[in-house]
mmCIF file of C-alpha atoms in Angstrom:
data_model
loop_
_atom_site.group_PDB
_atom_site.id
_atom_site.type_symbol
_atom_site.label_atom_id
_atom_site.label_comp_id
_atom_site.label_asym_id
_atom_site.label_seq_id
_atom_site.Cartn_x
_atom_site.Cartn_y
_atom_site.Cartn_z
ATOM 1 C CA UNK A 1 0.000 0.000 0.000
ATOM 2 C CA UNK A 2 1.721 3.633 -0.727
ATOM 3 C CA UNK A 3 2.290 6.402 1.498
ATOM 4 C CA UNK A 4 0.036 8.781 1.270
ATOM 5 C CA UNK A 5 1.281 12.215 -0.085
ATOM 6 C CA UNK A 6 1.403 15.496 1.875
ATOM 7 C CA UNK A 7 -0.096 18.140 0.752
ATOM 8 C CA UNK A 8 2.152 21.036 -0.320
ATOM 9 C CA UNK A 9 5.014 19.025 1.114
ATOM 10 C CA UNK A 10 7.517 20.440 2.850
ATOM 11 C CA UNK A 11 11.920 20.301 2.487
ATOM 12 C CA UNK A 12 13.673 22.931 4.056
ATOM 13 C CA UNK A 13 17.078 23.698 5.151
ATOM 14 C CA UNK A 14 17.758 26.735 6.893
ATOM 15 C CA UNK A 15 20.766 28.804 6.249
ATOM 16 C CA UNK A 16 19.744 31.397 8.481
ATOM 17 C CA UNK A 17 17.894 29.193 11.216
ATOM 18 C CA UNK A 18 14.455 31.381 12.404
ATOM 19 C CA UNK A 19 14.886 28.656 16.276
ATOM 20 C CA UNK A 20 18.271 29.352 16.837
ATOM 21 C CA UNK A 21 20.337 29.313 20.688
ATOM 22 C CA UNK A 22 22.438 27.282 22.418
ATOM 23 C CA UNK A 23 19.315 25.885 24.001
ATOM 24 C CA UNK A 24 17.515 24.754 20.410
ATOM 25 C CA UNK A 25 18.234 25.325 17.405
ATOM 26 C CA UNK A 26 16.160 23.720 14.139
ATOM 27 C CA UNK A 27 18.682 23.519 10.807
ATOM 28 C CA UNK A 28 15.892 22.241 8.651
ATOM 29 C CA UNK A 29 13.092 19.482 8.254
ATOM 30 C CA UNK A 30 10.720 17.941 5.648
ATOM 31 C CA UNK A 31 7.283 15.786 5.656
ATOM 32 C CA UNK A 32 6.404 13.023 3.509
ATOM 33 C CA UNK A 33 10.057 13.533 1.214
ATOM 34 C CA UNK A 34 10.401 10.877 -1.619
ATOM 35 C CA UNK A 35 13.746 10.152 -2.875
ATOM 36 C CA UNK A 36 15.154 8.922 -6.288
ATOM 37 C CA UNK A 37 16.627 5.066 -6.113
ATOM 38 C CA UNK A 38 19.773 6.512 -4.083
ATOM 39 C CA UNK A 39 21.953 5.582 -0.876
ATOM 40 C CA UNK A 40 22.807 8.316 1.537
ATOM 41 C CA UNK A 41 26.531 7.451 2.935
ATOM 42 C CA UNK A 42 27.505 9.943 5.654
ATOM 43 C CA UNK A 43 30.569 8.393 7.595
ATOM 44 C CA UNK A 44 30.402 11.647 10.199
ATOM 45 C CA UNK A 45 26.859 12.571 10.124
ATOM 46 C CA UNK A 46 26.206 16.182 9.783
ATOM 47 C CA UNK A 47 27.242 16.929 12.924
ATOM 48 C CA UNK A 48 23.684 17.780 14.627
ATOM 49 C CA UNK A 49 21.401 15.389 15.622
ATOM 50 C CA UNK A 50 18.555 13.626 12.763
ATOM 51 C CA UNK A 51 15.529 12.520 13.374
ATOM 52 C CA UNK A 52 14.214 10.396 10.272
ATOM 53 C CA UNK A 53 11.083 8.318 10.022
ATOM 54 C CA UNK A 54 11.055 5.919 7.364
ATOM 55 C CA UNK A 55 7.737 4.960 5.516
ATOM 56 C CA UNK A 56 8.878 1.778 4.571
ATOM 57 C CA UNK A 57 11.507 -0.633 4.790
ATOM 58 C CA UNK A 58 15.376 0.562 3.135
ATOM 59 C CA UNK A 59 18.561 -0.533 4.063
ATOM 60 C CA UNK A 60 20.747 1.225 7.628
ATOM 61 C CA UNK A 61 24.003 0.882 7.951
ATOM 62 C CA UNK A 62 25.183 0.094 11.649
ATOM 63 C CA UNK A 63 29.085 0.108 12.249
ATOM 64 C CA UNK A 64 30.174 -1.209 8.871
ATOM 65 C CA UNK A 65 27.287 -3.623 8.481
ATOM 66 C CA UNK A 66 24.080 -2.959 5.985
ATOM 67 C CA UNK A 67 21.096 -4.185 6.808
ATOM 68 C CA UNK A 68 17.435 -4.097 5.159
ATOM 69 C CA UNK A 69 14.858 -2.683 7.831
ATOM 70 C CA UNK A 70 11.245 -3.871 7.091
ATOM 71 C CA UNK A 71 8.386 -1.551 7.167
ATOM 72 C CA UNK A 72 7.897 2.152 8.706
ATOM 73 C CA UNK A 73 10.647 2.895 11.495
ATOM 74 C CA UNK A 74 12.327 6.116 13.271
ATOM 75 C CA UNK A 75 15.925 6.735 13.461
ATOM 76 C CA UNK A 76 17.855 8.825 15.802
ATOM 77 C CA UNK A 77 20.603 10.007 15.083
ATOM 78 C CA UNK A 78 23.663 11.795 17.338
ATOM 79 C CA UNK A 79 25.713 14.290 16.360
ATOM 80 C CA UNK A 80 28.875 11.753 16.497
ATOM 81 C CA UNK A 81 27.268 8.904 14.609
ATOM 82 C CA UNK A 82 27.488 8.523 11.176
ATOM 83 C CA UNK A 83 24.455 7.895 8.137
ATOM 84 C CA UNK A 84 23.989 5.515 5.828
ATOM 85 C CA UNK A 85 19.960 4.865 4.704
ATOM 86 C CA UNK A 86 18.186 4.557 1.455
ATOM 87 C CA UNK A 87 17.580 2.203 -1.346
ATOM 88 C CA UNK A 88 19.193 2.003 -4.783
ATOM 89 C CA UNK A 89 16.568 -1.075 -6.394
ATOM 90 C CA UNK A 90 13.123 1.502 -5.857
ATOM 91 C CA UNK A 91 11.973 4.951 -4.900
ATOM 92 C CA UNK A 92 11.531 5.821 -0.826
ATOM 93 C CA UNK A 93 9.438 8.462 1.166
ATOM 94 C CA UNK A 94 11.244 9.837 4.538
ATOM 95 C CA UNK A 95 10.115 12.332 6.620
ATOM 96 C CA UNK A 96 12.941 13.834 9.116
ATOM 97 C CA UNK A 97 14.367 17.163 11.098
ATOM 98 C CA UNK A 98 17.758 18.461 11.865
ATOM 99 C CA UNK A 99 18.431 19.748 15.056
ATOM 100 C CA UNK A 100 21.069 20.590 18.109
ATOM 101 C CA UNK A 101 20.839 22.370 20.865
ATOM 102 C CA UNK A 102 21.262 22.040 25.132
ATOM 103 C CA UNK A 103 17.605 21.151 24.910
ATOM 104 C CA UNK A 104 17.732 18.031 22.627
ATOM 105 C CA UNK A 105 20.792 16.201 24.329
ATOM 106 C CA UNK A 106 18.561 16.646 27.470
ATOM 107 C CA UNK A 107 15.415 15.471 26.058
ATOM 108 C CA UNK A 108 17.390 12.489 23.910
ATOM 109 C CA UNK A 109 18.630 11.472 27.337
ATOM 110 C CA UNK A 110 15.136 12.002 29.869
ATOM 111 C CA UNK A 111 13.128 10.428 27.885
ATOM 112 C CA UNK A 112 15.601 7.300 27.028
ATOM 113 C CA UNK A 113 15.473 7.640 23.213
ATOM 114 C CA UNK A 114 17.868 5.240 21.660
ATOM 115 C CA UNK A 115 20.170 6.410 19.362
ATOM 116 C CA UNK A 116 21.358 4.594 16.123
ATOM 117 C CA UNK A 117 18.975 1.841 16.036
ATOM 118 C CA UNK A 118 15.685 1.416 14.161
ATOM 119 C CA UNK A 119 12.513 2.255 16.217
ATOM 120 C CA UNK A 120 9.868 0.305 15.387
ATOM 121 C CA UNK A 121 5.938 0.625 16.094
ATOM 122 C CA UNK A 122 6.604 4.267 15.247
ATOM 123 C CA UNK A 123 4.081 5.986 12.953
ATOM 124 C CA UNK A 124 5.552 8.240 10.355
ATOM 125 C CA UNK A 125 2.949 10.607 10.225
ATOM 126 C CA UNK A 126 4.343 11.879 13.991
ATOM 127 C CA UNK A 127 6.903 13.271 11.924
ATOM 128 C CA UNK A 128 4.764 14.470 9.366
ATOM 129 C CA UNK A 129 2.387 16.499 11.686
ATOM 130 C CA UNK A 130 5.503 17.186 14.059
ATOM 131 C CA UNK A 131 7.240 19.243 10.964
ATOM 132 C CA UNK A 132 3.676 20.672 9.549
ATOM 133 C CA UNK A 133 3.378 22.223 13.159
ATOM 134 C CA UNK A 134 6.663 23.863 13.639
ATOM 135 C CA UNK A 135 6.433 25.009 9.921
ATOM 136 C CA UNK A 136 3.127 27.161 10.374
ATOM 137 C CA UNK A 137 4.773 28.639 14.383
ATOM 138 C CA UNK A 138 7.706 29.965 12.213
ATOM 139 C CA UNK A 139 5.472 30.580 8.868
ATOM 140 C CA UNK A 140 3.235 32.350 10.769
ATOM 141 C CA UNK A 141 5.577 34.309 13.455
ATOM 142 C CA UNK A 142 7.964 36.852 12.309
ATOM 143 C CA UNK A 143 9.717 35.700 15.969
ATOM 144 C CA UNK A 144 8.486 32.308 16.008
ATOM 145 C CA UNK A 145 8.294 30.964 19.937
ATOM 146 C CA UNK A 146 10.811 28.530 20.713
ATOM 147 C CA UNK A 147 9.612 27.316 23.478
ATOM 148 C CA UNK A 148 6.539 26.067 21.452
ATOM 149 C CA UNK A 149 8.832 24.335 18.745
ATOM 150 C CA UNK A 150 10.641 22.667 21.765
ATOM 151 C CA UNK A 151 7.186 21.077 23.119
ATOM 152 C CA UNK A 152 6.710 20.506 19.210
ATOM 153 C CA UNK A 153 10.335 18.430 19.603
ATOM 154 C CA UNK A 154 9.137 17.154 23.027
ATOM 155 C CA UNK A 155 6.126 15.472 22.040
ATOM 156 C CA UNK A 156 7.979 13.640 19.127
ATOM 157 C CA UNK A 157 10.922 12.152 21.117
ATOM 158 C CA UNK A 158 8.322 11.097 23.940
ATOM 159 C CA UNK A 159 6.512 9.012 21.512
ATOM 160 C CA UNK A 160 9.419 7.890 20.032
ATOM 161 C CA UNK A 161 10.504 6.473 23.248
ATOM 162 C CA UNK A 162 7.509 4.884 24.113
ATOM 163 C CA UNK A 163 7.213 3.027 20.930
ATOM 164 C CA UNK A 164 10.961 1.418 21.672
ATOM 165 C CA UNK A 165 9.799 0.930 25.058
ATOM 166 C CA UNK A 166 6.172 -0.275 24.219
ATOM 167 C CA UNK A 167 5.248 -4.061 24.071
ATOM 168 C CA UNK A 168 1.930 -3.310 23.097
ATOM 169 C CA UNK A 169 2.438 -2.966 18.925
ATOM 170 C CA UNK A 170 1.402 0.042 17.405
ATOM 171 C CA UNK A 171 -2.168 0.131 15.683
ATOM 172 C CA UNK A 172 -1.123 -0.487 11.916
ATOM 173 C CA UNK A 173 -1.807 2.557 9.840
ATOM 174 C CA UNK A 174 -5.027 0.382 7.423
ATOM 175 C CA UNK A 175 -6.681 -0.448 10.715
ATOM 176 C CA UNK A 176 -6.411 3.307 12.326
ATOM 177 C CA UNK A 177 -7.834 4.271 9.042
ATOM 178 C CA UNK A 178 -10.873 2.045 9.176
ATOM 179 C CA UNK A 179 -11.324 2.950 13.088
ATOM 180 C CA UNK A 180 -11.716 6.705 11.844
ATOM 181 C CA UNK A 181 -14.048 5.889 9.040
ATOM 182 C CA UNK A 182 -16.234 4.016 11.427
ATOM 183 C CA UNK A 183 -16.023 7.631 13.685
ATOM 184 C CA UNK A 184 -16.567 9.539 10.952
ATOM 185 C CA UNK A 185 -19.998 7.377 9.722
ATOM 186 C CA UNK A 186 -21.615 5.222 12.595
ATOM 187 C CA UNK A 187 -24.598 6.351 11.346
ATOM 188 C CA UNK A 188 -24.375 5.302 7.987
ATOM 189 C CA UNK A 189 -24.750 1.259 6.967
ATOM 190 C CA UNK A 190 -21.658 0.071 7.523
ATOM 191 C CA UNK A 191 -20.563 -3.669 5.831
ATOM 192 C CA UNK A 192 -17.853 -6.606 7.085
ATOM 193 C CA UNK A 193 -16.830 -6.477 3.086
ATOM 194 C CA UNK A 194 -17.047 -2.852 2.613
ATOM 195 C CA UNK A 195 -14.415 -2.044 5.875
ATOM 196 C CA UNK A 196 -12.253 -5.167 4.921
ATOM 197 C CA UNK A 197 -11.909 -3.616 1.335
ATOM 198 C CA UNK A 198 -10.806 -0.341 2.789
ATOM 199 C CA UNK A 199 -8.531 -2.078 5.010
ATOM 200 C CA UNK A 200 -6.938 -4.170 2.168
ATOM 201 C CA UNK A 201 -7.781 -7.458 3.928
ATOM 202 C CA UNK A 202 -9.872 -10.406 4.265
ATOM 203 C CA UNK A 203 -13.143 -9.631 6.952
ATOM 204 C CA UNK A 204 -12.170 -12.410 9.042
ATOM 205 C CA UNK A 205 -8.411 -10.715 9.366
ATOM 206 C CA UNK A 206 -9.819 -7.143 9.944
ATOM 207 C CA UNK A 207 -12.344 -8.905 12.824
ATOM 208 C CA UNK A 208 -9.239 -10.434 14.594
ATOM 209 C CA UNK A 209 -7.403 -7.198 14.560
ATOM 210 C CA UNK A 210 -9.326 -4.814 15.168
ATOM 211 C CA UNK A 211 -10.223 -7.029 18.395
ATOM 212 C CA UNK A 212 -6.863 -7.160 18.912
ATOM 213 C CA UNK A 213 -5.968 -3.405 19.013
ATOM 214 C CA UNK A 214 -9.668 -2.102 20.240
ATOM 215 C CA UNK A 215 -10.777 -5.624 22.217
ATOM 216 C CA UNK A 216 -14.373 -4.879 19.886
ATOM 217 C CA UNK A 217 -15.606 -6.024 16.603
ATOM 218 C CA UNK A 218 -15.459 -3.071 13.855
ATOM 219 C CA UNK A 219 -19.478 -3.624 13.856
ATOM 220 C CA UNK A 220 -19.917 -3.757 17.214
ATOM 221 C CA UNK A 221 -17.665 -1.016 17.747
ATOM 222 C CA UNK A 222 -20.258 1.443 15.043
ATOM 223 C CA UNK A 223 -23.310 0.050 17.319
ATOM 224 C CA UNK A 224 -21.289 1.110 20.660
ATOM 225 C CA UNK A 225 -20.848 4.910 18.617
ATOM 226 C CA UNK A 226 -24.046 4.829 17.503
ATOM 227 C CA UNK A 227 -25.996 3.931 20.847
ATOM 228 C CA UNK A 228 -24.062 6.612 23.174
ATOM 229 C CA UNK A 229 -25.007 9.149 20.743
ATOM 230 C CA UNK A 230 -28.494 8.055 21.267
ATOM 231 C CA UNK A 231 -28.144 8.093 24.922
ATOM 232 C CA UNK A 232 -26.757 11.381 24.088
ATOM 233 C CA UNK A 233 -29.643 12.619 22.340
ATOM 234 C CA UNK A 234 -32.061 11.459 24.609
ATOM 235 C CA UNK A 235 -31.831 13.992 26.592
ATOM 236 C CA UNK A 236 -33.164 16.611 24.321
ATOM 237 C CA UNK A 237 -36.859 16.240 25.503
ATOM 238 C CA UNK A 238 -37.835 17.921 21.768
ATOM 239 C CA UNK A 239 -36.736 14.488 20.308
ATOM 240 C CA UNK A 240 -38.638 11.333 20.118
ATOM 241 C CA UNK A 241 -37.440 8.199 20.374
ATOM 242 C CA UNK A 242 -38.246 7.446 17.112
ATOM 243 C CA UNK A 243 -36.535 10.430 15.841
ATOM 244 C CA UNK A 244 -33.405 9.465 17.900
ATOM 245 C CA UNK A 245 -32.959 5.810 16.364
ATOM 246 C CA UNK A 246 -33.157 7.136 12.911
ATOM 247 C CA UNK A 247 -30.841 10.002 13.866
ATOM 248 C CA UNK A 248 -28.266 7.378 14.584
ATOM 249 C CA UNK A 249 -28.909 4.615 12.038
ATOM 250 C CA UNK A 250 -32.021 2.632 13.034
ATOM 251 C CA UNK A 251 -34.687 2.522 11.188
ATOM 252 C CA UNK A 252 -36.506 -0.526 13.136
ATOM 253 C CA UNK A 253 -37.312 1.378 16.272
ATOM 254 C CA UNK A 254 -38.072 -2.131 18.299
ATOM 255 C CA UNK A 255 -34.536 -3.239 17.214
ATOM 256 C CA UNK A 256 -32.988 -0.031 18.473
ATOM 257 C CA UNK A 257 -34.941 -0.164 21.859
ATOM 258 C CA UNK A 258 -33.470 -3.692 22.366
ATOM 259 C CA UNK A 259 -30.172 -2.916 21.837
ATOM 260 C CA UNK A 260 -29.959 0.157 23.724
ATOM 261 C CA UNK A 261 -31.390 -2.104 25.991
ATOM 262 C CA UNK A 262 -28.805 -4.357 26.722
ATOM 263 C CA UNK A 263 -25.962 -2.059 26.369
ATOM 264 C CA UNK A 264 -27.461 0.490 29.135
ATOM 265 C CA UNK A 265 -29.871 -1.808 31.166
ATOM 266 C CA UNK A 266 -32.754 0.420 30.383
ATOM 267 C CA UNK A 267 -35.243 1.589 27.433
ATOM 268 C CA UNK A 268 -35.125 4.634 25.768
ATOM 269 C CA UNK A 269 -37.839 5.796 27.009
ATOM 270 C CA UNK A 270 -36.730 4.940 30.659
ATOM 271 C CA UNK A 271 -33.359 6.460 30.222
ATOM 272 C CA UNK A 272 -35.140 10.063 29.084
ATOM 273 C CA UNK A 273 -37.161 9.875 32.004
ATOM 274 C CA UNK A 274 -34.028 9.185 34.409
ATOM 275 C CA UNK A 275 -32.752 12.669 35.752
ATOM 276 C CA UNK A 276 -29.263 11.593 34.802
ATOM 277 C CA UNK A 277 -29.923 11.027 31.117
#
């Protein structure tokens, strides 16, 4: 499946940093960069520190030794360590910032980020919405606030550590994306097939994962949406019940009643009546 593209993507390297003391100090960053078939060899780095999310698998080099990384990963890099990424057989996407500064070394080392090792369970787009956000505070600012960029920088190297500290695996980018449709349109007739499709899988995969990640069916997870919006709406006395279960999907008012039902232990009607509805 391919990366999605960012929307006026951006590459920038500053020659004039706008975030620039001893505390922070941002050289340049990009979002969603593809690359020519090409291998980056940098025996001495740059000589600040990188932070580069992969969005799928190329080949790292690691003291003299090249190895092919599978799928989406974050490195980070130090100032002393050298570079060596990319792939010469196909095209890559990599989203990444340069940075140095008092403030990084101390975040690098709080938060227990590992440095010069893939980082897996790591979602790309982190990077993506990291860079898009300290882009519009300078953009935007004539004196953009460093202190903002550095909670910008924060955030990312806190999630970064987490996912090299997590057991739990991350949520896989197809079955976030099906989660948020669900969101998006509980209300709507929802199919096994047509989330499976969007998910690029087989139903009975897309059941055991989503279970997996959410510990509830994708269709029982829409009924859960659509029945606390109901509860939700309930409480409007201008509503009727009737109006309420097609408001949220149902048009089989008996078959709503039972449902909400079981989930809340009470009718509809009962539950409007209840001074805590």
């Amino acid at each position: 499946m391919g990366r999605r593209a960012v929307p006026d993507a951006i590459r920038i390297f500053y020659e004039d940093p706008p975030v620039a003391s001893r505390e922070l100090r941002i050289n340049g960053f990009a979002a969603g960069e593809w690359m020519a078939p090409s291998l980056v060899d940098r025996p001495r780095g740059t000589g600040d520190w990188l932070l580069m999310a992969f969005h799928q698998g190329v080949d790292v080099g690691f003291e003299g030794d090249v190895v092919r990384v599978g799928g989406a990963f974050l490195m980070v890099w130090s100032p002393r360590q050298g570079h060596y990424y990319g792939r010469g057989d196909q095209r890559w996407c990599h989203s990444w910032i340069h940075c140095d500064g008092a403030l990084v070394e101390r975040l690098v080392a709080t938060e227990q980020v590992p440095t010069g090792v893939p980082i897996h369970g790591f979602d790309p787009a982190d990077v993506d919405r990291c860079v898009v956000s300290m882009h519009d505070e300078i953009q935007r600012r004539g004196d953009p606030d460093a202190t903002i960029v550095g909670n910008l920088l924060h955030n990312l190297l806190r999630a970064a550590a987490r996912s090299a500290s997590s057991a739990r695996p991350c949520v896989p980018p197809g079955l976030l994306a099906v989660r948020r449709h669900i969101e998006a349109n509980f209300t709507q007739r929802l199919t096994l097939a047509g989330l499976s499709a969007r998910a690029g899988c087989s139903a009975q995969h897309l059941c055991a994962q989503f279970k997996r990640h959410f510990a509830v069916s994708p269709i029982d997870f829409a009924i859960r949406l659509r029945l606390h919006r109901a509860r939700v709406l309930l409480s409007d006395r201008n509503r009727r019940v009737a109006e309420v279960a097609a408001l949220v999907g149902y048009d089989d008012v008996p078959h709503f009643s039972r449902l909400f039902h079981k989930r809340y232990g009470a009718s509809p009607g009962a539950t409007r009546r209840s001074p805590r509805a």
